[in-house]
Short mmCIF file of C-alpha atoms and ligand atoms in Angstrom, two decimals:
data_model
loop_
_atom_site.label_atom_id
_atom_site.label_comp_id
_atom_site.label_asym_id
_atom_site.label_seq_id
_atom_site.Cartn_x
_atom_site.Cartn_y
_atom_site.Cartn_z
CA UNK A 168 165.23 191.89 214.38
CA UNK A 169 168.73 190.49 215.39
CA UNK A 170 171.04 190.10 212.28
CA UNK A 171 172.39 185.66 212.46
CA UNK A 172 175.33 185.49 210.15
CA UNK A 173 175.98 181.45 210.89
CA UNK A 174 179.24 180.72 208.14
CA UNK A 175 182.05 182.56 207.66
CA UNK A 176 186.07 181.63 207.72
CA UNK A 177 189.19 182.69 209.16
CA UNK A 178 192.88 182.19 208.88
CA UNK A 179 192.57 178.76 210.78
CA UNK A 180 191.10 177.58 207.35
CA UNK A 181 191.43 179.60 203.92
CA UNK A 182 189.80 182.96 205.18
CA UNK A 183 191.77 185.88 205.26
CA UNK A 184 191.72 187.43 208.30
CA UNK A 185 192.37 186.42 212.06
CA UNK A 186 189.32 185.38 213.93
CA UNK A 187 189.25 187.57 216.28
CA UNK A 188 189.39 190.41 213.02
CA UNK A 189 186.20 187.99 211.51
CA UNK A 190 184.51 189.01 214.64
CA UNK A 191 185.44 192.65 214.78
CA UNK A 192 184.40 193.31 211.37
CA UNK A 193 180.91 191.43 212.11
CA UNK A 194 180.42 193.70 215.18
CA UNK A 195 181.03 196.97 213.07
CA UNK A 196 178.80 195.31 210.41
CA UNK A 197 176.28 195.15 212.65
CA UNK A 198 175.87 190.92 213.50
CA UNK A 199 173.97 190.05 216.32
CA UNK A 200 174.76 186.63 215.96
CA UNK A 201 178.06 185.12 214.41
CA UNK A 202 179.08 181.79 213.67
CA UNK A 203 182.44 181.09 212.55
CA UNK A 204 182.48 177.77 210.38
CA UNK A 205 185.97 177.14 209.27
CA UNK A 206 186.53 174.27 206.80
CA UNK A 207 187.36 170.68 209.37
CA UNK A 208 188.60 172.98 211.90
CA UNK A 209 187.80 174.20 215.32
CA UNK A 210 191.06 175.97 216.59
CA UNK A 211 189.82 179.06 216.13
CA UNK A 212 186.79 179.41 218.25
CA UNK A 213 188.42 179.89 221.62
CA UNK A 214 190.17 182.97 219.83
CA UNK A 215 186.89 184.18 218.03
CA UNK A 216 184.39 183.57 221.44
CA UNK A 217 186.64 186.18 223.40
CA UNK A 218 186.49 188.57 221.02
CA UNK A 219 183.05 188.45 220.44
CA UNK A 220 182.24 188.65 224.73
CA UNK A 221 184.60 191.85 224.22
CA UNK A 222 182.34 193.27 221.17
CA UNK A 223 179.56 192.45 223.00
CA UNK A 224 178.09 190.16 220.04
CA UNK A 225 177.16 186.63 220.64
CA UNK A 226 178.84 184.31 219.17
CA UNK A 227 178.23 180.69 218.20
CA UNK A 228 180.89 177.91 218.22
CA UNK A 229 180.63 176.16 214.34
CA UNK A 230 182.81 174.09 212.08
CA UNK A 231 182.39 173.36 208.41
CA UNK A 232 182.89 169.19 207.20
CA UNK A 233 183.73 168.07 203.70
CA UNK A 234 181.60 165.32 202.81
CA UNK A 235 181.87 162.75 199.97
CA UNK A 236 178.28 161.92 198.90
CA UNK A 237 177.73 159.54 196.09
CA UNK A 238 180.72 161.32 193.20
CA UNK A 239 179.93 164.82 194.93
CA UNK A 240 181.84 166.63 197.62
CA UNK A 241 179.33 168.78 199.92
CA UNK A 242 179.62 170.35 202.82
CA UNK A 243 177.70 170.42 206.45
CA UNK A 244 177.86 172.84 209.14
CA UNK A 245 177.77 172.29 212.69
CA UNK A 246 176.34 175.16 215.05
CA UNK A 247 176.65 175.21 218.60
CA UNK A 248 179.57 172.28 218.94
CA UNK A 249 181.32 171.61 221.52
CA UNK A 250 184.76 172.47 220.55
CA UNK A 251 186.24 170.33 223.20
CA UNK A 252 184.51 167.02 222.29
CA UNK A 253 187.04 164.30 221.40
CA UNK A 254 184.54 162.62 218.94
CA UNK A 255 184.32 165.61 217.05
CA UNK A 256 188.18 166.35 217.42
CA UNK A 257 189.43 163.20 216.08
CA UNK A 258 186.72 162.91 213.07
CA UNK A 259 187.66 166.34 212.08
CA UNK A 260 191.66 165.63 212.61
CA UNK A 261 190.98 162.72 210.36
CA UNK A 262 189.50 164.52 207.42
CA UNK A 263 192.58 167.11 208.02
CA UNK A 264 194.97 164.48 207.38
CA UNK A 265 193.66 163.44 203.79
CA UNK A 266 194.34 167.20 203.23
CA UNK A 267 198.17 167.16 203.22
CA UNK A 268 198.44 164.08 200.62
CA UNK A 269 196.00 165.41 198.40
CA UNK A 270 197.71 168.96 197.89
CA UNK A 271 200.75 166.81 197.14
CA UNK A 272 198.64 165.09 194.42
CA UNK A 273 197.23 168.30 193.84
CA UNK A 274 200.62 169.62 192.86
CA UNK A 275 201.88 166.76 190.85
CA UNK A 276 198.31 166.89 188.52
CA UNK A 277 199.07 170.72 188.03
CA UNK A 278 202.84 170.13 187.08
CA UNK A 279 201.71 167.33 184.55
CA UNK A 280 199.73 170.07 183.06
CA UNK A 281 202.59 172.33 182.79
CA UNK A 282 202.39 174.59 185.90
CA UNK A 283 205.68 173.71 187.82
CA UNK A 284 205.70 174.94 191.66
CA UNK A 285 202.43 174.84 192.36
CA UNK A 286 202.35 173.06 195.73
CA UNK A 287 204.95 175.03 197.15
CA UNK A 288 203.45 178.36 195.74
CA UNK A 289 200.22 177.40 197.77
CA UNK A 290 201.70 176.64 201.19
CA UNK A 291 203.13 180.07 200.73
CA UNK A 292 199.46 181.41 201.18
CA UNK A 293 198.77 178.27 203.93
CA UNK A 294 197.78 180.55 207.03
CA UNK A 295 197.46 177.09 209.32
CA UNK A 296 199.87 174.25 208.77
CA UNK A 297 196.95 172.19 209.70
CA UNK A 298 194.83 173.10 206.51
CA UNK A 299 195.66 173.41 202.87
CA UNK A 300 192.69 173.70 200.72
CA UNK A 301 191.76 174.68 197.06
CA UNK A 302 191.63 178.17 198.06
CA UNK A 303 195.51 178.24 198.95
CA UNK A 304 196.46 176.84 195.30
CA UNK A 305 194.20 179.56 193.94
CA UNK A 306 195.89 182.39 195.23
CA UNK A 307 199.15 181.03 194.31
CA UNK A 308 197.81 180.35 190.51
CA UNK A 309 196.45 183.92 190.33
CA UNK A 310 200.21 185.43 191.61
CA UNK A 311 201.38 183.28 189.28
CA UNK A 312 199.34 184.91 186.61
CA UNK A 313 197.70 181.95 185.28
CA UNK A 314 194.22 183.84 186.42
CA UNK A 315 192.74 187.09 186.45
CA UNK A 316 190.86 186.39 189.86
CA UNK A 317 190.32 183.76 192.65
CA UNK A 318 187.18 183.26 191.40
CA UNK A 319 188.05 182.42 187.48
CA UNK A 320 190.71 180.48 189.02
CA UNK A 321 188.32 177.26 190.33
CA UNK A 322 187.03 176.88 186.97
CA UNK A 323 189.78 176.67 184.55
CA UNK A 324 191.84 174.40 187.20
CA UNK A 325 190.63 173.56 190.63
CA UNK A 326 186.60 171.57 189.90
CA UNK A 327 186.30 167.91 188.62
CA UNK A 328 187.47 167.35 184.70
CA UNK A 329 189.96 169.81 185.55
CA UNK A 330 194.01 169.59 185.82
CA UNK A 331 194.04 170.40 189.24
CA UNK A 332 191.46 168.64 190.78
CA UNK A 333 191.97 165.02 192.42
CA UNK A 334 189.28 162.84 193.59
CA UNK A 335 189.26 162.79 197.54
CA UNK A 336 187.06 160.98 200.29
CA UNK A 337 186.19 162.86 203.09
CA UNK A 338 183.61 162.21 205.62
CA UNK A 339 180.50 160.72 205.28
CA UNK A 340 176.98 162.18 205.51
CA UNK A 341 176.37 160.18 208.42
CA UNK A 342 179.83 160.58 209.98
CA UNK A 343 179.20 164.28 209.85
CA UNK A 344 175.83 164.76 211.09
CA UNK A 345 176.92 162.07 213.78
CA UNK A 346 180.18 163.48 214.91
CA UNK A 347 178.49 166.89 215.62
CA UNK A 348 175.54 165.80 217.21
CA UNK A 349 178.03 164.08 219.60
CA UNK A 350 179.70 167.25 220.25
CA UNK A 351 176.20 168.55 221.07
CA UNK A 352 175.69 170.42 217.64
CA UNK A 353 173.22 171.10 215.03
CA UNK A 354 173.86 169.69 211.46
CA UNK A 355 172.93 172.01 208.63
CA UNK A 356 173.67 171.06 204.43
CA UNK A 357 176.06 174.12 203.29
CA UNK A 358 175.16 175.85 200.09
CA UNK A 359 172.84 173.39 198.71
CA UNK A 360 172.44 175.10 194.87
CA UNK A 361 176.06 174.90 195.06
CA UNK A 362 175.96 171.22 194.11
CA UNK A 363 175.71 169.72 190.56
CA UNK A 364 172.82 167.27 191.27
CA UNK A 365 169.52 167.24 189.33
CA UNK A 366 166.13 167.31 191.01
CA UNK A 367 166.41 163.70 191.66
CA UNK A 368 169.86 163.96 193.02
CA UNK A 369 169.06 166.74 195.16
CA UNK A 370 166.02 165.10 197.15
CA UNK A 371 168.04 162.12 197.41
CA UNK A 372 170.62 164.18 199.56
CA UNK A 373 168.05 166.07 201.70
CA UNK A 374 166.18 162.75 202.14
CA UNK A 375 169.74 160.77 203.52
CA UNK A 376 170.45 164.29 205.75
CA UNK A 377 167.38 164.32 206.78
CA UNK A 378 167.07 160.40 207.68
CA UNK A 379 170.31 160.90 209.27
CA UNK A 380 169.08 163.26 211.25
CA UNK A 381 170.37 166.35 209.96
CA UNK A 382 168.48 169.51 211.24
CA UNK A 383 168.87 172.35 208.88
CA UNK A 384 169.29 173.53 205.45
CA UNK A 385 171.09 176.71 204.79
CA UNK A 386 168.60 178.52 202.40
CA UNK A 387 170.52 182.05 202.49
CA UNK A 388 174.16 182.03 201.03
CA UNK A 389 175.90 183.64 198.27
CA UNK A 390 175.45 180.99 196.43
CA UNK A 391 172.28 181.15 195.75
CA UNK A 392 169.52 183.23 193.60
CA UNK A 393 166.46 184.89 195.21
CA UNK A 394 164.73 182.04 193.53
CA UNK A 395 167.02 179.67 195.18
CA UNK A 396 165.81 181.02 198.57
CA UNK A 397 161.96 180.29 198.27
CA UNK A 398 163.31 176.69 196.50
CA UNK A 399 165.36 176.07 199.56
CA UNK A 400 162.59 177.53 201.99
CA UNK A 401 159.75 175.15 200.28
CA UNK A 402 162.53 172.05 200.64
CA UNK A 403 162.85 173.01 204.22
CA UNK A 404 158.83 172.66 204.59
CA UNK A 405 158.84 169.42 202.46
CA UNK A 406 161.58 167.62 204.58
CA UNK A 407 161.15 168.84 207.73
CA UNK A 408 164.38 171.02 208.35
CA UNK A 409 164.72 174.05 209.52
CA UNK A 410 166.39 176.64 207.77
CA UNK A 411 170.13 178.80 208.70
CA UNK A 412 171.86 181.14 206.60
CA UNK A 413 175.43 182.59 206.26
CA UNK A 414 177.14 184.92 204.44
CA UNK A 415 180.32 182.24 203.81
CA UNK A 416 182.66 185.27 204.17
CA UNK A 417 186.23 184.72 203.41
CA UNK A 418 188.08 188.05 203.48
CA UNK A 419 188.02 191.38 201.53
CA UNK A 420 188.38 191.29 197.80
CA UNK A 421 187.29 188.05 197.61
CA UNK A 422 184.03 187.21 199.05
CA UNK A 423 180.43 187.42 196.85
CA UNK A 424 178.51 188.26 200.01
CA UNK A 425 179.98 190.47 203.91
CA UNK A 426 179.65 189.88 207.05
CA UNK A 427 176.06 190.26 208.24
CA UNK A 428 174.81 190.90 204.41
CA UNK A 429 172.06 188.89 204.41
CA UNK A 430 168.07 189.24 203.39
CA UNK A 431 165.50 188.21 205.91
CA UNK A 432 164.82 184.58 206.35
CA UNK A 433 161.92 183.59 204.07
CA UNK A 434 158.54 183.54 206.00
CA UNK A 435 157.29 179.92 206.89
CA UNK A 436 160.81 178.70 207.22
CA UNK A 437 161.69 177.35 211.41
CA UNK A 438 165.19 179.38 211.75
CA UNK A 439 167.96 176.93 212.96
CA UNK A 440 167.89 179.16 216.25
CA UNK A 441 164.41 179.32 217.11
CA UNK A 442 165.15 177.10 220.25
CA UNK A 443 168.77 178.93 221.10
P1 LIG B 639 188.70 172.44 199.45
O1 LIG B 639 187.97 172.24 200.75
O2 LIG B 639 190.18 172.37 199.59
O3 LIG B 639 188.16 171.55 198.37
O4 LIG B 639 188.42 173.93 199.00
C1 LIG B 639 187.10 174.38 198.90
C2 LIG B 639 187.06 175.88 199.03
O5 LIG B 639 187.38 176.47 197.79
C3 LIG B 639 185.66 176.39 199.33
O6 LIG B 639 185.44 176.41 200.71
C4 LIG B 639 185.70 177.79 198.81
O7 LIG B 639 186.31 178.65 199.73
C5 LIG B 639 186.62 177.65 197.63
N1 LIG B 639 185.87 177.50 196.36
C6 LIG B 639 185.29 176.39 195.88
N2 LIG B 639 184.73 176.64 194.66
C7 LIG B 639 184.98 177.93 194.39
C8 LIG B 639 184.68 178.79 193.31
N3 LIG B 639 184.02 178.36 192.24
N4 LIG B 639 185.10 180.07 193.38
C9 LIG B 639 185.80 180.51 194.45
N5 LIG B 639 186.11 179.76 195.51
C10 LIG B 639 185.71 178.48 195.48
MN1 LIG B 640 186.42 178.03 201.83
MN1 LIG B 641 181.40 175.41 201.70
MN1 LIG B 642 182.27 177.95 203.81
#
């Protein structure tokens, strides 16, 4: 069976290695199939594609959008975009843009709570000028010593209700699922335990994706339980979707799940690359 690992990051968003290392370290793991899905970002495909033609693993040109939905952010993976398309390019240069003011806000929210620095300290860890995110003012909070760990980091400063989080609006649902099946894509709902929605909030969003013609839910991901992966798999029957999963690697030390680590894609589910 070929091994699909369809999200992962690189330095073009807040992973930690080069893409053309993402794709290395996939090869030795043993991917068949990679995707690299950096957050609003497509610069580092063209990078990442020649890599993979030179480890002889096939690779698949992705992106990752941040959504607003109702007070939630989510996000929605393209596969198989074109990275060329202008559509695409300006929707995703668009969301990129909000990025800059909102670290700046960011910043300001974290020195009202009494952690001075905090927007400079990040763009020390910025690996593209064109993306700051979360992750960037994590790393800088854990040098700083206010956390143990990336991970503890998110929840003691960086999620709603906390001092470092500002409200944002990204894309849209629609704009999302429209901009990259434009650019020739499929749409697929990232990490869909990942979001604080009840069972009525949750078939809400799959209903809109789905009515908006969104083609996949990713039912494997780090996020999620084993008991998350037959809920997700049963979703995918009940709405029509097919299903993807990705390991939503970020670099060494501080990823839950590797390159290529996945379990076997949950029988009855139509894999997002059953027609590839
Ligand atoms: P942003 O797009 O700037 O809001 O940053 C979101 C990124 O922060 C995600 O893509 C993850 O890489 C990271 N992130 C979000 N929540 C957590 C968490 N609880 N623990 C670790 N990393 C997180
Ligand atoms: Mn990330
Ligand atoms: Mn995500
Ligand atoms: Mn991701």
């Amino acid at each position: 069976m070929r091994r699909y690992d369809l999200h992962c990051h690189s330095t073009r968003s807040d992973g930690l290695l080069a893409p053309a290392d993402v794709v290395l370290r996939a090869a030795q793991r043993g991917v068949d199939v990679l995707a690299l899905t950096d957050h609003d970002e497509v610069s580092g495909l063209s990078e990442a594609r020649s890599a993979a033609t030179e480890a002889g693993i096939e690779f698949v040109c992705g992106t990752e959008l941040s959504v607003s939905w109702e007070d939630l952010t989510i996000h929605v993976v393209g596969l198989r975009i074109d990275p060329d398309n202008a559509t695409l390019g300006t929707g995703l240069a668009s969301i990129r843009d909000g990025r800059s003011s909102r670290a700046r806000r960011m910043g300001d929210a974290l020195a009202d709570a009494g952690i001075p620095g905090a927007y400079e300290g990040a763009l020390k860890f910025v690996t593209s000028e064109r993306l700051v995110s979360r992750t960037h003012f994590a790393r800088f909070l854990v040098e700083a010593g206010y956390a143990r760990e990336v991970r503890d980091v998110f929840k003691r400063y960086l999620v709603p209700g906390k001092p470092g989080h500002v409200a944002h609006a990204w894309a849209t649902l629609g704009e999302a699922v429209e901009w990259i099946h434009v650019a020739g894509g499929q749409a697929v709902v990232a990490h869909p335990g990942r979001y604080k929605v009840d069972g009525g909030g949750m078939r809400r969003l799959l209903a809109e994706f789905r009515d908006a013609g969104g083609d996949a839910i990713e039912v494997l991901s780090p996020s999620h339980t084993p008991a998350q992966y037959t809920e997700f798999a049963t979703k995918c029957r009940v709405y029509g979707l097919a299903g993807s999963c990705g390991s939503d690697y970020h670099g060494p030390g501080e990823s839950w799940m590797d390159l290529g680590d996945l379990p076997p894609m949950p029988a009855g589910v139509v894999p997002v690359w059953k027609n590839w």
